[in-house]
Amino acid sequence: MHDIKFIRDNPKIFDKKMNNRNVEISSENILKIDKKNRELISNLQIFQEERNLLSKQIGTLIKDGKDAAKVQEGVKKLKDQISLANEKIKENENKLRDILINLPNILDDDVPNGVNENDNKVIRSWGKKPKFSFVPKDHVDLTINDKLNFELGAKISGSRFVVIKNDLALLERSLINFMLDINTIKFKREEISPPYIVNSKSLFGTGQLPKFKDDLFETDQDKWLIPTSEVPLTNIVRDEILNDYELPLNFVAYSPCFRSEAGAAGKDTRGMIRQHQFSKIEMVSIVHPKDSDTKLEEMTNHAEFILKELNLPYRVVLLCSGDTGFSSKKTYDIEVWLPGQNNSLGQYREISSCSNCGDFQSRRMNARFREKENKSLNFLHTLNGSCLAVGRTMIAIIENYQDQNGDIIIPEVLRPYMQNKQKINLK
């Protein structure tokens, strides 16, 4: 949600920022509605003042035993004008709100301009890509023995679902526990077990509604399956006023995530790359505005730490203006190396996305904090990041740790979580 005062004071900057987002909108049109609304509010105040004066006159006339009928008629007309003005103000405010709630966040100055993922900027890379004495397979060909059963998933639920069995189910559970332990013990995040169904207010607050309704799974009675636990975690502070000394709040949660992927029809349909249901460990931080830039770097480093512990090669990418998500003002994607993708030539694929949303979500949620020094109320800054997407981490381990027999060597840090197994036999 945008601050209309910022648009009034910086119309050219606002237009430029929206243009960088490839959004066709003019501050001139927004400010016309805003100006009209302020005029209506000014007129309303005049009507209310006149009504108050006449009401006092009526009291005086009646007290003096004089006829107040004419003045009472004037008050009645003013009440009608006030009622009409309130209707017009509400109509105008709704018109302005409908425009603003569908506009993306304003990007940071260091976000590169671009149209799509091809214009993203690689910041750094880590790890050595594995060298094989054989042609590496992708995770689908490696698991044709039924431990990743896509046909059974389709039978039970439809396309883009999978049934995970035996040692691979244990691998999934082990990754979840490993990531939660790192986040809670090393990074001192507060673990939350959130609801997996939320209401429309929650999805509006984080920016999924109304613009991205088609990418969500709706149930009934104003209930939706969560696309990520970012939604319930961030909404913990909706309509709250925190004290500045309570900040930062650092949360972590495991949850399944549900996405209809309407906006990605026909894309990444092979295997587990893009499923309707997948698991994720999510980090959310609620911070003082002065700390959000630093927190984004910290959050990204935390996600990187997991990949380093698993010894999975990756790179960090700063998303360009055309690829940055709706609610974010700056986003780093972490892309893991998958040697079996792209016909065994290998490919980097997103495994984590860490975003600083500034006060964009908190304005939608009315989430504020009180400064200790001057007692002023200000909007919080919110951040979110995956640490990591569990399914894609499984894919990365399966493809990077495959041997010539088609078995999967288990990373050393996971073995205590895997009943001390050394490898997963896929035969």
PDB file of C-alpha atoms in Angstrom, residues 285-293 329 356-360 362 367 369 379-383:
ATOM      1  CA  SER A 285      11.257 -10.545  10.474  1.00  0.00           C
ATOM      2  CA  ILE A 286       9.401  -7.501  11.808  1.00  0.00           C
ATOM      3  CA  VAL A 287      11.855  -4.652  12.338  1.00  0.00           C
ATOM      4  CA  HIS A 288      12.427  -0.951  12.927  1.00  0.00           C
ATOM      5  CA  PRO A 289      12.670   0.863   9.549  1.00  0.00           C
ATOM      6  CA  LYS A 290      16.318   1.782  10.130  1.00  0.00           C
ATOM      7  CA  ASP A 291      17.223  -1.918  10.411  1.00  0.00           C
ATOM      8  CA  SER A 292      15.448  -3.473   7.437  1.00  0.00           C
ATOM      9  CA  ASP A 293      18.267  -3.141   4.887  1.00  0.00           C
ATOM     10  CA  LYS A 329      11.174  -3.289  -2.588  1.00  0.00           C
ATOM     11  CA  ASN A 356      12.488  -6.528   2.128  1.00  0.00           C
ATOM     12  CA  CYS A 357       8.930  -5.198   1.876  1.00  0.00           C
ATOM     13  CA  GLY A 358       9.623  -1.972   3.786  1.00  0.00           C
ATOM     14  CA  ASP A 359       6.359  -0.512   5.113  1.00  0.00           C
ATOM     15  CA  PHE A 360       4.313  -1.737   2.122  1.00  0.00           C
ATOM     16  CA  SER A 362       2.448  -2.925   7.307  1.00  0.00           C
ATOM     17  CA  ALA A 367       0.897  -2.650  11.789  1.00  0.00           C
ATOM     18  CA  PHE A 369       5.216   0.691  16.489  1.00  0.00           C
ATOM     19  CA  PHE A 379       4.733   1.750  10.306  1.00  0.00           C
ATOM     20  CA  LEU A 380       6.865  -1.345  10.828  1.00  0.00           C
ATOM     21  CA  HIS A 381       9.088  -2.866   8.158  1.00  0.00           C
ATOM     22  CA  THR A 382       8.507  -6.516   7.212  1.00  0.00           C
ATOM     23  CA  LEU A 383      10.833  -9.035   5.580  1.00  0.00           C
TER      24      LEU A 383
END
